[in-house]
Short mmCIF file of C-alpha atoms (C1' of nucleotides) in Angstrom, two decimals:
data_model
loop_
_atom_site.label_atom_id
_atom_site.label_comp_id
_atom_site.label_asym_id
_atom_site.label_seq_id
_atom_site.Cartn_x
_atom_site.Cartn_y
_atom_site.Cartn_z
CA UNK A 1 0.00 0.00 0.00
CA UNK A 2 1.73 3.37 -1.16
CA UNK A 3 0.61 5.83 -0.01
CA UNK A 4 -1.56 7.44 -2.63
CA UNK A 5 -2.90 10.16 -0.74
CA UNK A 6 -0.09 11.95 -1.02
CA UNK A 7 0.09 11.74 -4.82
CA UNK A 8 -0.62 15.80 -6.09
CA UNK A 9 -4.10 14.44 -7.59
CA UNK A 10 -4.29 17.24 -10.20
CA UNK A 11 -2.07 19.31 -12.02
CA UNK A 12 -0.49 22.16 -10.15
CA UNK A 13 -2.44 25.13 -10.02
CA UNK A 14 -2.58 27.84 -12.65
CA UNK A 15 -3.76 31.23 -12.54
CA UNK A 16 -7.34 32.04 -12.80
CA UNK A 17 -7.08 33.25 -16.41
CA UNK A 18 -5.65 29.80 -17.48
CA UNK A 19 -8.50 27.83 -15.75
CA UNK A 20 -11.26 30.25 -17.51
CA UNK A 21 -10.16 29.22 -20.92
CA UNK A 22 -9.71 25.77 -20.42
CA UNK A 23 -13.35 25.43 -18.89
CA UNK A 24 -14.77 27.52 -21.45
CA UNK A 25 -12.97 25.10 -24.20
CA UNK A 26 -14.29 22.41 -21.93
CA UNK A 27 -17.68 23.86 -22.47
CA UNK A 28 -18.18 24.58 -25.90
CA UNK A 29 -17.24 20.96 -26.54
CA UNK A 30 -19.68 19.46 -24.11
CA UNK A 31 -22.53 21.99 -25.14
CA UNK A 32 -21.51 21.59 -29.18
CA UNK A 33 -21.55 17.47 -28.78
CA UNK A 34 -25.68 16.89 -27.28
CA UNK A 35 -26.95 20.37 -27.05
CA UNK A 36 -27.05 22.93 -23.82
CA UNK A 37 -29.76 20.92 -22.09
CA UNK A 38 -28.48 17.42 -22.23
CA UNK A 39 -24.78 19.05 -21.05
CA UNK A 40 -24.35 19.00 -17.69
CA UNK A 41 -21.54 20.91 -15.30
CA UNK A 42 -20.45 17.60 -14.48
CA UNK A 43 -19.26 16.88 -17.39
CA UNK A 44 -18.02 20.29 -18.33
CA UNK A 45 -15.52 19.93 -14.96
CA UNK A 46 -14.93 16.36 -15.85
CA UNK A 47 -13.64 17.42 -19.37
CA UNK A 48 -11.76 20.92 -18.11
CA UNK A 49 -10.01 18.57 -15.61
CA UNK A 50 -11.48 20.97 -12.96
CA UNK A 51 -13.67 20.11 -9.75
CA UNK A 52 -17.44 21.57 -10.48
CA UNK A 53 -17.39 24.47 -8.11
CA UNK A 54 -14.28 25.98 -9.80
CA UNK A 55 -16.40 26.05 -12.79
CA UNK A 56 -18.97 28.11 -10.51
CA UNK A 57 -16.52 30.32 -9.11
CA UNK A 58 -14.89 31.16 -12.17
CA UNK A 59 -17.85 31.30 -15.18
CA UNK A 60 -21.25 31.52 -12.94
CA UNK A 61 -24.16 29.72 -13.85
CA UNK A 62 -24.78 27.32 -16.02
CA UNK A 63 -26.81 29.70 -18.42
CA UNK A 64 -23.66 32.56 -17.74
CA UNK A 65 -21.21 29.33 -19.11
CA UNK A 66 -23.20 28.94 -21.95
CA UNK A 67 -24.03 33.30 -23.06
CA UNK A 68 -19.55 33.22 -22.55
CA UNK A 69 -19.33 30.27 -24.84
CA UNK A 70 -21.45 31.59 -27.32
CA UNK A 71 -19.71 35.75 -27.17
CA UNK A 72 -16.53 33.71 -27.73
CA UNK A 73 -17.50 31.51 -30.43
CA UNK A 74 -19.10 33.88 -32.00
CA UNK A 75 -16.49 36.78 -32.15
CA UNK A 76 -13.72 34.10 -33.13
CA UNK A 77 -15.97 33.61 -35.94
CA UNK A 78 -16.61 36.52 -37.05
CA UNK A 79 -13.38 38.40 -36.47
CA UNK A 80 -12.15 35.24 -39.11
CA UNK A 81 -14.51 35.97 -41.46
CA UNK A 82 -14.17 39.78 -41.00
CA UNK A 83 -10.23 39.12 -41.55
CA UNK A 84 -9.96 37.76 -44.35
CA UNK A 85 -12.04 40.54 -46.33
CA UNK A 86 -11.04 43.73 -47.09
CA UNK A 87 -13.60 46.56 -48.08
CA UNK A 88 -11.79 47.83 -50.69
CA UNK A 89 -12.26 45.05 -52.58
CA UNK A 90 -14.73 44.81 -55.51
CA UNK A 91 -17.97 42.89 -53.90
CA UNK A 92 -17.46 39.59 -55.61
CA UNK A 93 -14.47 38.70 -53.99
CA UNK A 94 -15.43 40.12 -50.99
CA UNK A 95 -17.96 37.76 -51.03
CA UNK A 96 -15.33 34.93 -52.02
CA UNK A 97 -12.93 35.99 -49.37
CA UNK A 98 -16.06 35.97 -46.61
CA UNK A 99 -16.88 32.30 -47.74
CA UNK A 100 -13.58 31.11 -47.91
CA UNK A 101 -12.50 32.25 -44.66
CA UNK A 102 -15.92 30.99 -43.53
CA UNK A 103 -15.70 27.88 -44.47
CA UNK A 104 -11.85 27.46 -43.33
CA UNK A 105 -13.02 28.94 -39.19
CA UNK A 106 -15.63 26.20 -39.56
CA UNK A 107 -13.09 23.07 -41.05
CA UNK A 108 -10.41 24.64 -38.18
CA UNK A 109 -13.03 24.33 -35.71
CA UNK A 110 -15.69 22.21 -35.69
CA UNK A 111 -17.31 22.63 -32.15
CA UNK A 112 -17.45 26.25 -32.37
CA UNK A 113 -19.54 25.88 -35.49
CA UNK A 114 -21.76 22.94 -33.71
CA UNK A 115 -22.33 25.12 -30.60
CA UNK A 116 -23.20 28.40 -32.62
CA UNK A 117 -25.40 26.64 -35.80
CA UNK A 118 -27.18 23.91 -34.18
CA UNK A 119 -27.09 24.93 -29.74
CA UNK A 120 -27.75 28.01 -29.37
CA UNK A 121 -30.84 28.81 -31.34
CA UNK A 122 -32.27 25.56 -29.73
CA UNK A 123 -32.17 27.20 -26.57
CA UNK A 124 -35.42 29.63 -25.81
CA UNK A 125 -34.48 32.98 -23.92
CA UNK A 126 -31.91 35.45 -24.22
CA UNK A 127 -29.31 33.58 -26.28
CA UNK A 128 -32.19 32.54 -29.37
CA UNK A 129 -32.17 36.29 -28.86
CA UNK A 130 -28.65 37.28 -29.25
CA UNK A 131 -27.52 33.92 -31.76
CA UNK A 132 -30.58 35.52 -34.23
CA UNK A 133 -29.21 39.15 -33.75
CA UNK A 134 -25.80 38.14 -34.46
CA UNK A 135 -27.08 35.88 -37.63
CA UNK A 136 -28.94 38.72 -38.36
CA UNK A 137 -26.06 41.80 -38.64
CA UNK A 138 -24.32 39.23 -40.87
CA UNK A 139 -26.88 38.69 -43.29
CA UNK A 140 -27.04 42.55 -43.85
CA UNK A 141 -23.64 42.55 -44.29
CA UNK A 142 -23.93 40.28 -46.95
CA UNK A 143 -26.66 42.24 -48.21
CA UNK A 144 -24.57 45.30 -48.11
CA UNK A 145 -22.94 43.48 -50.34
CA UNK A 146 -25.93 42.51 -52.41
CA UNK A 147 -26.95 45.99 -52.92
CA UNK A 148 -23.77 47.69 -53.43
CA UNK A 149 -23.43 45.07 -56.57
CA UNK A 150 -26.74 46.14 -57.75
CA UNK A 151 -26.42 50.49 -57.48
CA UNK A 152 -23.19 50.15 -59.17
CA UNK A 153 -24.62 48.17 -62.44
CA UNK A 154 -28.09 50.07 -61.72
CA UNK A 155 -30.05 47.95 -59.81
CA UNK A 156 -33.80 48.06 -59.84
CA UNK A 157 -36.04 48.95 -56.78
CA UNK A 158 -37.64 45.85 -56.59
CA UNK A 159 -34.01 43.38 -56.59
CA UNK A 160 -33.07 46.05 -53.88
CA UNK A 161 -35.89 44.91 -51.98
CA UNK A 162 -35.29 41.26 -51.55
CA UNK A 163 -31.69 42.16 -51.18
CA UNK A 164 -32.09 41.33 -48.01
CA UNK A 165 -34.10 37.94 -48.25
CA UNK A 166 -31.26 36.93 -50.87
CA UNK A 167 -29.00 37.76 -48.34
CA UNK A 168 -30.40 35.14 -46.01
CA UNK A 169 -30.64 32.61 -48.58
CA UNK A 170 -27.05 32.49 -49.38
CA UNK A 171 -25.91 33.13 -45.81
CA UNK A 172 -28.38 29.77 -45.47
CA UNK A 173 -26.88 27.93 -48.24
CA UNK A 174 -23.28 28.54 -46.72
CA UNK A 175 -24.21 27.42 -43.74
CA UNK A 176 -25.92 24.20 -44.91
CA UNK A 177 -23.28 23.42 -46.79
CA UNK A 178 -21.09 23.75 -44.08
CA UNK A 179 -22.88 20.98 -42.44
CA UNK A 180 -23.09 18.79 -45.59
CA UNK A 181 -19.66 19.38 -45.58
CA UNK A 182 -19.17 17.49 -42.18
CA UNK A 183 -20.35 14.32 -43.78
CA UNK A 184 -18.02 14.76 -47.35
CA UNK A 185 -14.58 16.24 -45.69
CA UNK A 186 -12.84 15.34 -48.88
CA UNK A 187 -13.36 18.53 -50.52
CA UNK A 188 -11.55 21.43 -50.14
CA UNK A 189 -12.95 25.32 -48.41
CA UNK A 190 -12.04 26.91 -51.54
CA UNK A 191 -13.82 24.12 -53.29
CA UNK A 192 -17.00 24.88 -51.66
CA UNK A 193 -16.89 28.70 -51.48
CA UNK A 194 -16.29 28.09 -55.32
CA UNK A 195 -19.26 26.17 -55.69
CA UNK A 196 -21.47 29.06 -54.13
CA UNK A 197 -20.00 31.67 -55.88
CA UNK A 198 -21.14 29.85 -59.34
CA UNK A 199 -24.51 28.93 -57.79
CA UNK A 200 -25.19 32.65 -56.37
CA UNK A 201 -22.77 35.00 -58.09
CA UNK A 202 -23.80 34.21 -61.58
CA UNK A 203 -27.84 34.03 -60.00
CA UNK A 204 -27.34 37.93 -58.17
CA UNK A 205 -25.74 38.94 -61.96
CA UNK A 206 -28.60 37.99 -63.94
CA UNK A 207 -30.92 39.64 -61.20
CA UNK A 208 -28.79 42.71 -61.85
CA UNK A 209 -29.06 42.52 -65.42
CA UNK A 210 -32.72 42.60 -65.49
CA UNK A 211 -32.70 38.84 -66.33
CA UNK A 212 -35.19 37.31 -64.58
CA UNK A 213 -36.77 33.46 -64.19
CA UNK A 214 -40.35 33.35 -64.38
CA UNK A 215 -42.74 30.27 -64.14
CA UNK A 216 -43.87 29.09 -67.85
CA UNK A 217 -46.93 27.51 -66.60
CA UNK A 218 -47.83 24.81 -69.40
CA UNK A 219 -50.80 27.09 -71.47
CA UNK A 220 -54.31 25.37 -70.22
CA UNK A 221 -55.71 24.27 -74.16
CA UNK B 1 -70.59 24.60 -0.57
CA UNK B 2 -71.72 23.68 -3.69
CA UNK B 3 -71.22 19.86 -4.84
CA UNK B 4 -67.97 20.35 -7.00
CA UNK B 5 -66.75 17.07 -6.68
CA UNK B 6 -70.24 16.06 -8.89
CA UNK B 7 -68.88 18.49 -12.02
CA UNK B 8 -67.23 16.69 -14.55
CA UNK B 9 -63.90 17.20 -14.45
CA UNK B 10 -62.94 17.59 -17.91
CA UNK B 11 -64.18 16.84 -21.48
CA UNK B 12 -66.04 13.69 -22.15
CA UNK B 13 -64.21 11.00 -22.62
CA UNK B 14 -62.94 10.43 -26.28
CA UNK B 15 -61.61 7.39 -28.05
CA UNK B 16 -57.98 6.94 -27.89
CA UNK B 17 -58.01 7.75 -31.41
CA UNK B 18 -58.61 11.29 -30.98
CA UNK B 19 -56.77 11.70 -28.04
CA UNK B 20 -53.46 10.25 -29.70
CA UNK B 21 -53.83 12.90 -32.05
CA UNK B 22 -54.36 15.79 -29.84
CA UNK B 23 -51.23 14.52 -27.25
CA UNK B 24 -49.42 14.69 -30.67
CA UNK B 25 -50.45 18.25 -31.59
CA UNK B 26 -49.65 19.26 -28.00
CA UNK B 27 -46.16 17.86 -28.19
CA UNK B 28 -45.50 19.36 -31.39
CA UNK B 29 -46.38 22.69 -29.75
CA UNK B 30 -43.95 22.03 -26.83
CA UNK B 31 -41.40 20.58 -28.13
CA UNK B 32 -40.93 23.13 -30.89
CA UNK B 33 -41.63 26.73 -28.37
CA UNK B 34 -38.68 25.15 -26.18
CA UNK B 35 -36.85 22.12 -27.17
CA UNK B 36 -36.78 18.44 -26.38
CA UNK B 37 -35.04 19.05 -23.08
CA UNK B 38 -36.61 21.39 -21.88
CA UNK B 39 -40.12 20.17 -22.48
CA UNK B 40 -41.48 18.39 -20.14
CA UNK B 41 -44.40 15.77 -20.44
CA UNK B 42 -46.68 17.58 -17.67
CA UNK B 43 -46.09 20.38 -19.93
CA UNK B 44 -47.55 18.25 -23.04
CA UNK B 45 -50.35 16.55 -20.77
CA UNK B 46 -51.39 19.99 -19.72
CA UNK B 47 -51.66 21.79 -23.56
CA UNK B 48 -53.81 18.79 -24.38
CA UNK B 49 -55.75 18.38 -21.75
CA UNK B 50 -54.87 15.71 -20.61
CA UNK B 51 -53.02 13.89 -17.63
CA UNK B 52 -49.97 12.64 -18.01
CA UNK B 53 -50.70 8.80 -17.38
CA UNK B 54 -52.72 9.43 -20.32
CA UNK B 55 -49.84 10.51 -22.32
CA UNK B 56 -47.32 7.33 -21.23
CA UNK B 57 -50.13 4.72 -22.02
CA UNK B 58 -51.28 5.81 -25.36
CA UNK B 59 -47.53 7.11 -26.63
CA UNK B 60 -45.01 5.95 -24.20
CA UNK B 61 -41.90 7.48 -23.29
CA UNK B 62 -40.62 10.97 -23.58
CA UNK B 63 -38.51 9.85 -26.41
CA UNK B 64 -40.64 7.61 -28.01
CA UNK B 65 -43.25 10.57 -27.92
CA UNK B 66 -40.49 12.77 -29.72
CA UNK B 67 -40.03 10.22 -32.03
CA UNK B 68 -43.78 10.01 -33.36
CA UNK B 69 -43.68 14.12 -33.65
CA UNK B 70 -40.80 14.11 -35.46
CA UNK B 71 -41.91 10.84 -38.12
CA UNK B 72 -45.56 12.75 -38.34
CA UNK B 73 -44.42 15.91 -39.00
CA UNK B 74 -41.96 14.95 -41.49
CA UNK B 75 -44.30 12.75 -43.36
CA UNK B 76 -46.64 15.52 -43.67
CA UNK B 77 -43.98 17.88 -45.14
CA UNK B 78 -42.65 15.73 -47.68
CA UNK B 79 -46.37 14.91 -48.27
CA UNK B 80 -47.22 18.49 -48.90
CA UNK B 81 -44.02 18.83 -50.61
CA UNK B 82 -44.79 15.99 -53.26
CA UNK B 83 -48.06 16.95 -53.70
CA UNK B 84 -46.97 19.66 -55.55
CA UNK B 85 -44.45 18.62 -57.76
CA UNK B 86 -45.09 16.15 -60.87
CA UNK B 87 -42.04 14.64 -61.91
CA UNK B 88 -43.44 14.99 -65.66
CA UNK B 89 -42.53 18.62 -65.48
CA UNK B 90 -39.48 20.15 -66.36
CA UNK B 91 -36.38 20.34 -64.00
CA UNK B 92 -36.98 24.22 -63.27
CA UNK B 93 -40.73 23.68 -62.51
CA UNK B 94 -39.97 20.81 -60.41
CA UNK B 95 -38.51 23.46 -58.31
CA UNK B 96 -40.56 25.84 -58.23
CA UNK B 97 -43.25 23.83 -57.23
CA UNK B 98 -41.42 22.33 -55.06
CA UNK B 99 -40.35 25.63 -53.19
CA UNK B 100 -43.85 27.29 -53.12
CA UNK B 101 -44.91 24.18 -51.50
CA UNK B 102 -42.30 23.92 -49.07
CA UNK B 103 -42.58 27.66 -47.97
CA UNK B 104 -46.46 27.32 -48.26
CA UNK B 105 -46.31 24.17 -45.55
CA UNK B 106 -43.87 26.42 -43.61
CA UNK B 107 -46.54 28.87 -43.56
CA UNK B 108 -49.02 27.30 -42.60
CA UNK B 109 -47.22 24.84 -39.63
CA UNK B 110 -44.42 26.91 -38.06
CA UNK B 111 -44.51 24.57 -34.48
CA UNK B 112 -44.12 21.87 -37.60
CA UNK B 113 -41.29 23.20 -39.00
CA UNK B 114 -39.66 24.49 -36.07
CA UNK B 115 -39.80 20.64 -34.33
CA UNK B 116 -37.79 19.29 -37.76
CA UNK B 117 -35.76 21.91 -38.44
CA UNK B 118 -34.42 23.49 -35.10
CA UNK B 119 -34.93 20.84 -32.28
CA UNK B 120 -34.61 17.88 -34.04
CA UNK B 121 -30.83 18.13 -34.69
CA UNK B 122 -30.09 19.44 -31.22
CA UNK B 123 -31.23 16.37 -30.07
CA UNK B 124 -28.44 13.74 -30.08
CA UNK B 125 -29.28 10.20 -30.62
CA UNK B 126 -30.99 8.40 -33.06
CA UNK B 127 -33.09 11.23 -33.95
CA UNK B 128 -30.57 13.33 -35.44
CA UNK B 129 -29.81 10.24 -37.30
CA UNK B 130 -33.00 9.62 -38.74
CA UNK B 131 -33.63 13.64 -39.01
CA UNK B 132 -30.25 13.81 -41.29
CA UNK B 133 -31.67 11.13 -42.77
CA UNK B 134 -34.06 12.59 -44.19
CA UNK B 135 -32.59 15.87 -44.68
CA UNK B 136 -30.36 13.90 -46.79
CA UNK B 137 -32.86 12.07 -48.95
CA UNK B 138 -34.19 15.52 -49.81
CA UNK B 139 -30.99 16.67 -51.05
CA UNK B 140 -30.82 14.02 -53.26
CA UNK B 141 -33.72 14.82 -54.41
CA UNK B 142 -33.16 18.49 -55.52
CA UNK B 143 -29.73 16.98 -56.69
CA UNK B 144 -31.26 14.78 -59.02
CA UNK B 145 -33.49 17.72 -60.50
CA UNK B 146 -29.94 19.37 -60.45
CA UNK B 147 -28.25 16.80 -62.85
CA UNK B 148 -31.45 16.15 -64.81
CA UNK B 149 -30.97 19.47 -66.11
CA UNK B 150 -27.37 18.96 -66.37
CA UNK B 151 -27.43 15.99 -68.52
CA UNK B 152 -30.16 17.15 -71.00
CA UNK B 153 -27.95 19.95 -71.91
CA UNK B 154 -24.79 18.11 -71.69
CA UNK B 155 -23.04 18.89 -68.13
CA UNK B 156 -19.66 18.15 -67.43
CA UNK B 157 -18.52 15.48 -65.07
CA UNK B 158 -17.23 17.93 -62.91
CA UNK B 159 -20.63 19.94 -62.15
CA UNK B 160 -22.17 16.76 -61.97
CA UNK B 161 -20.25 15.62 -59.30
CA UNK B 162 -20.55 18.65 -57.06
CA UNK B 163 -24.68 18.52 -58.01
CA UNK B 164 -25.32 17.27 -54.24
CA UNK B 165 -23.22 19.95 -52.87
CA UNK B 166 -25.26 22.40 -54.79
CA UNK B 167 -28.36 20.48 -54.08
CA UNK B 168 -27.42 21.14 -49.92
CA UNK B 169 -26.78 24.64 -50.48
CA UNK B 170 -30.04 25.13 -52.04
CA UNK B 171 -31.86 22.94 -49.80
CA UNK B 172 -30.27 25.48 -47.02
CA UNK B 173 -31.16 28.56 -48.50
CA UNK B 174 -34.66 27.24 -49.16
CA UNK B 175 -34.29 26.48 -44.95
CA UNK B 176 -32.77 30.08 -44.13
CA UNK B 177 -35.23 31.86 -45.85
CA UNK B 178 -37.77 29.77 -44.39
CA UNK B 179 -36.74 30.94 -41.18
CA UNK B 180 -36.25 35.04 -42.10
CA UNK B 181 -39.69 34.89 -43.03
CA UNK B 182 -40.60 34.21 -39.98
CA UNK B 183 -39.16 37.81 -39.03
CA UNK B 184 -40.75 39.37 -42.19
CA UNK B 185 -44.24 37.94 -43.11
CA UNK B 186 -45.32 40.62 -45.02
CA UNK B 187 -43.95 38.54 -48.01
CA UNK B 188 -45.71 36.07 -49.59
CA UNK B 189 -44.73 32.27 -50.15
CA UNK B 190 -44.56 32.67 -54.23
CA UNK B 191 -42.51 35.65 -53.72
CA UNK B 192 -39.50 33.65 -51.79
CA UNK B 193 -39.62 30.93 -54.01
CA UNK B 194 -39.07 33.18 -56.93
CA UNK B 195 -36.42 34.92 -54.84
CA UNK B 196 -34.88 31.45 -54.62
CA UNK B 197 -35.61 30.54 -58.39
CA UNK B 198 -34.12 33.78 -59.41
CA UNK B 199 -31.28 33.42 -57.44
CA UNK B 200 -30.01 29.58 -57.90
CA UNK B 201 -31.65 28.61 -61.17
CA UNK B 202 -29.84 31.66 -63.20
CA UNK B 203 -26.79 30.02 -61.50
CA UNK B 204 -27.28 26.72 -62.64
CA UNK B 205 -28.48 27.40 -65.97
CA UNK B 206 -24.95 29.55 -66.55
CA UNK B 207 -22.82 26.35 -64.92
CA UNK B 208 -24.97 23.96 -67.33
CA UNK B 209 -23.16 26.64 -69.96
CA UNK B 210 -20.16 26.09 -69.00
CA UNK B 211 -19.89 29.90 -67.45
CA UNK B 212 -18.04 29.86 -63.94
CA UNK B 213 -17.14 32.19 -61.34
CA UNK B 214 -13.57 32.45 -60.92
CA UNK B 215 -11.30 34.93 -58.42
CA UNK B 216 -9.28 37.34 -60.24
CA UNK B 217 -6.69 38.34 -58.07
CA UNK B 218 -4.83 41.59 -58.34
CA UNK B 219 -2.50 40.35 -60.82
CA UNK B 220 1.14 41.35 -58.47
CA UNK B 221 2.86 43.64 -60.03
"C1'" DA C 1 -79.69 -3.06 -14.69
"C1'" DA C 2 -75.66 -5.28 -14.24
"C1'" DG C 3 -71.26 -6.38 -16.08
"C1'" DT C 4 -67.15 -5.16 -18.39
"C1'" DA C 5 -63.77 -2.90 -20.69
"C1'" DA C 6 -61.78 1.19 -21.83
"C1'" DA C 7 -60.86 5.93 -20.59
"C1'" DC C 8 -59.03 8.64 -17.13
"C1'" DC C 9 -57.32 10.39 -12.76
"C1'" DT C 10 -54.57 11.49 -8.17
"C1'" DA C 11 -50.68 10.79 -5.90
"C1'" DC C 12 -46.56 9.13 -5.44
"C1'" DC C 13 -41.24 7.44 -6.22
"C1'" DG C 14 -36.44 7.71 -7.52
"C1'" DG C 15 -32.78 9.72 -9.76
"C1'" DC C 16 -30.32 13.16 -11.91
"C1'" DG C 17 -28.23 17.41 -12.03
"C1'" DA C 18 -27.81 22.49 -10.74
"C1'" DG C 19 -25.84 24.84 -7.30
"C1'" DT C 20 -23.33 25.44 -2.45
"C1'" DA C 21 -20.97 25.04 2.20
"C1'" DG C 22 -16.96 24.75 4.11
"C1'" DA C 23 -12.61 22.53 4.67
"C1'" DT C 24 -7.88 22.04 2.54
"C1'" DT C 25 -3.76 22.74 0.12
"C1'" DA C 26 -0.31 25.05 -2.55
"C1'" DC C 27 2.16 29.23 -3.70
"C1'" DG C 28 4.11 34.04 -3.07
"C1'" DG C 29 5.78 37.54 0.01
"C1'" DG C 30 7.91 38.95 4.04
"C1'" DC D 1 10.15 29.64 7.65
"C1'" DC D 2 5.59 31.11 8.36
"C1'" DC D 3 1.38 33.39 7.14
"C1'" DG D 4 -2.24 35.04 4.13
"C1'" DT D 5 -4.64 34.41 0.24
"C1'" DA D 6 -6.02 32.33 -3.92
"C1'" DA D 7 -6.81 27.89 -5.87
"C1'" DT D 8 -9.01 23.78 -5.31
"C1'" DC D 9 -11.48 19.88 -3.54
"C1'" DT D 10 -15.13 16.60 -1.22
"C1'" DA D 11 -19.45 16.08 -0.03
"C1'" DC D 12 -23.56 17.47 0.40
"C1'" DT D 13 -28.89 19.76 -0.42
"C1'" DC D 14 -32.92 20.24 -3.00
"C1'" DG D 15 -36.14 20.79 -6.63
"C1'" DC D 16 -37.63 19.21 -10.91
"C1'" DC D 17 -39.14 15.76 -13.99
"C1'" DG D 18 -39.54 11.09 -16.13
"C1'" DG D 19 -42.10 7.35 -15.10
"C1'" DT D 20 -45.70 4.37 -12.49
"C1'" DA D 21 -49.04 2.08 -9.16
"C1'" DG D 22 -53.46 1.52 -8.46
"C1'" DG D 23 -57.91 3.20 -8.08
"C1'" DT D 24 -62.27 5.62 -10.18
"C1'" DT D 25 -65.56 6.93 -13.61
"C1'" DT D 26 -67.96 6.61 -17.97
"C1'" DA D 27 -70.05 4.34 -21.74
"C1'" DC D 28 -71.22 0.56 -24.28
"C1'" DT D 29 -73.25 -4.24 -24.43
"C1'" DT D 30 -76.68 -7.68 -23.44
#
DNA sequence: AAGTAAACCTACCGGCGAGTAGATTACGGG
DNA sequence: CCCGTAATCTACTCGCCGGTAGGTTTACTT
């Protein structure tokens, strides 16, 4: 019998700072694998390596844990995305630039996506709230985009309109593809950004050019 | 004091039938306003007037009632889905009907849509399974429309082969804008499908042609 | 009217998990 | 080397919720 009481049972102690981001790392992997409700603080200590009332003294409540996840997540993501495009450019490849680096955060970091696409707007309350908000500011950046395409070539009232509704659908169709892309990893980011830039790109430049699809309903005889 | 006890309680007493059906539409309700988790079955035996005994013996467990939400509503989607497309048409029709009847069911069943689309996933387990599942089979779907199109005007292997990827992008921005509108109903359902149509069909028609997006960096000097 | 089966309820149990009380140990400064 | 403080733990409480035991009422049948 050795006396194993006296073995240091956990790694030597670190500042506060260091603890904070490993139980917030913990976190968003616990919350991004079954969803905020099925997580429990157990767990998130068990992961962090950290007893549970550390995880109390150092993030607050459970719902606190989860809105400092989320703020994280979601500026990592965004300051990638925000990154890797300059203003200056002409709006196509700002839009290529925004999907690439997109799709690269989200192949670089799995979790974070999980936790921000699929948690948080499961969750009723404030964070629905914020997630939607924060969705929301980038789809009118991308319709920024949108429109500032469409005033240059002359854009018509009506396309200006649904900029905005356009802008969801693609910021949609990125995002679904991101999760399609979880189940076919052998393709590339630039691949896929590629992909919607022929699907959409070439779709918003007809819209500008007046083009427009329209349903040819089979004339009744 | 009056003889309460003598009042009947509650409704008369229906056949199991009817009740089955109302616990369902209950637990639709639930589960979509707050999530699997954090629904709970007094919850659903209360909406539907019901006791909760009630609910166990005619649907059984928590998950099993999940289960026969999520199969019911899904059936009816794809129902309402298929009702409107006839695979006679041509590709671009296919679509559109296919759209205005997808945004139409939206429409009409948000607690519906909100169960498949935002709780379902969040849910691990076999659900998400069979969910993806699903979710899957309808992107093959829109992918075989895709190549259809591709093929009668002679598509290259290479579109062809990224036709599902398109098919999940569209499939998400049909999703995405499902869920703006939920923020701006002042649009009707034809309207976002020809947004969509507008948007992705001009795109696919100019890949069938062999037109692609491609970067053009600042040449360096 | 009596019998029977199905519909329906009240009232409870057991466990899980959020959150806490309070002791204990390591490190830095004097 | 010793003390204070910050870091950390063990070991609990307590409410909520999934699930059930067992009885009661209604409605149909004969």
């Amino acid at each position: 019998m050795q006396e194993k009481a006296k073995r240091p049972r956990r790694a030597r102690r670190l500042p506060r700072e260091v603890r904070e981001r490993q139980i917030l790392d913990a976190a968003v992997e616990v919350f991004s694998a079954n969803g905020y409700h099925a997580a429990s603080m157990d767990e998130v200590a068990e992961v962090a390596e950290v007893s549970k009332p550390m995880v109390y003294t150092y993030l607050g409540s459970k719902e606190d844990l989860f809105a400092k996840c989320i703020r994280r997540e979601a500026k990592r993501l965004l300051d990638a995305v925000a990154e890797g495009v300059d203003t200056d450019m002409p709006p196509d490849m700002q839009l290529w630039s925004g999907l690439r680096s997109f799709f690269s955060f989200v192949g670089d970091n799995r979790s974070s996506w999980l936790v921000l696409h699929r948690q948080a707007l499961s969750v009723g309350g404030s964070f629905a709230e914020e997630i939607s908000q924060m969705r929301a500011r980038s789809i009118e950046l991308v319709a920024a985009v949108v429109v500032a395409t469409g005033t240059r070539q002359g854009i018509g009232e009506e396309a200006e309109k649904s900029a905005e509704g356009l802008a969801a659908a693609l910021v949609g169709a990125a995002e679904s593809l991101a999760v399609w892309w979880l189940d076919h990893p052998d393709v590339s980011d630039g691949l896929l950004a590629s992909w919607l830039m022929n699907l959409v790109w070439l779709g918003f430049g007809d819209l500008v050019k007046g083009e427009v699809w329209t349903p040819n309903f089979p004339a009744p005889t």
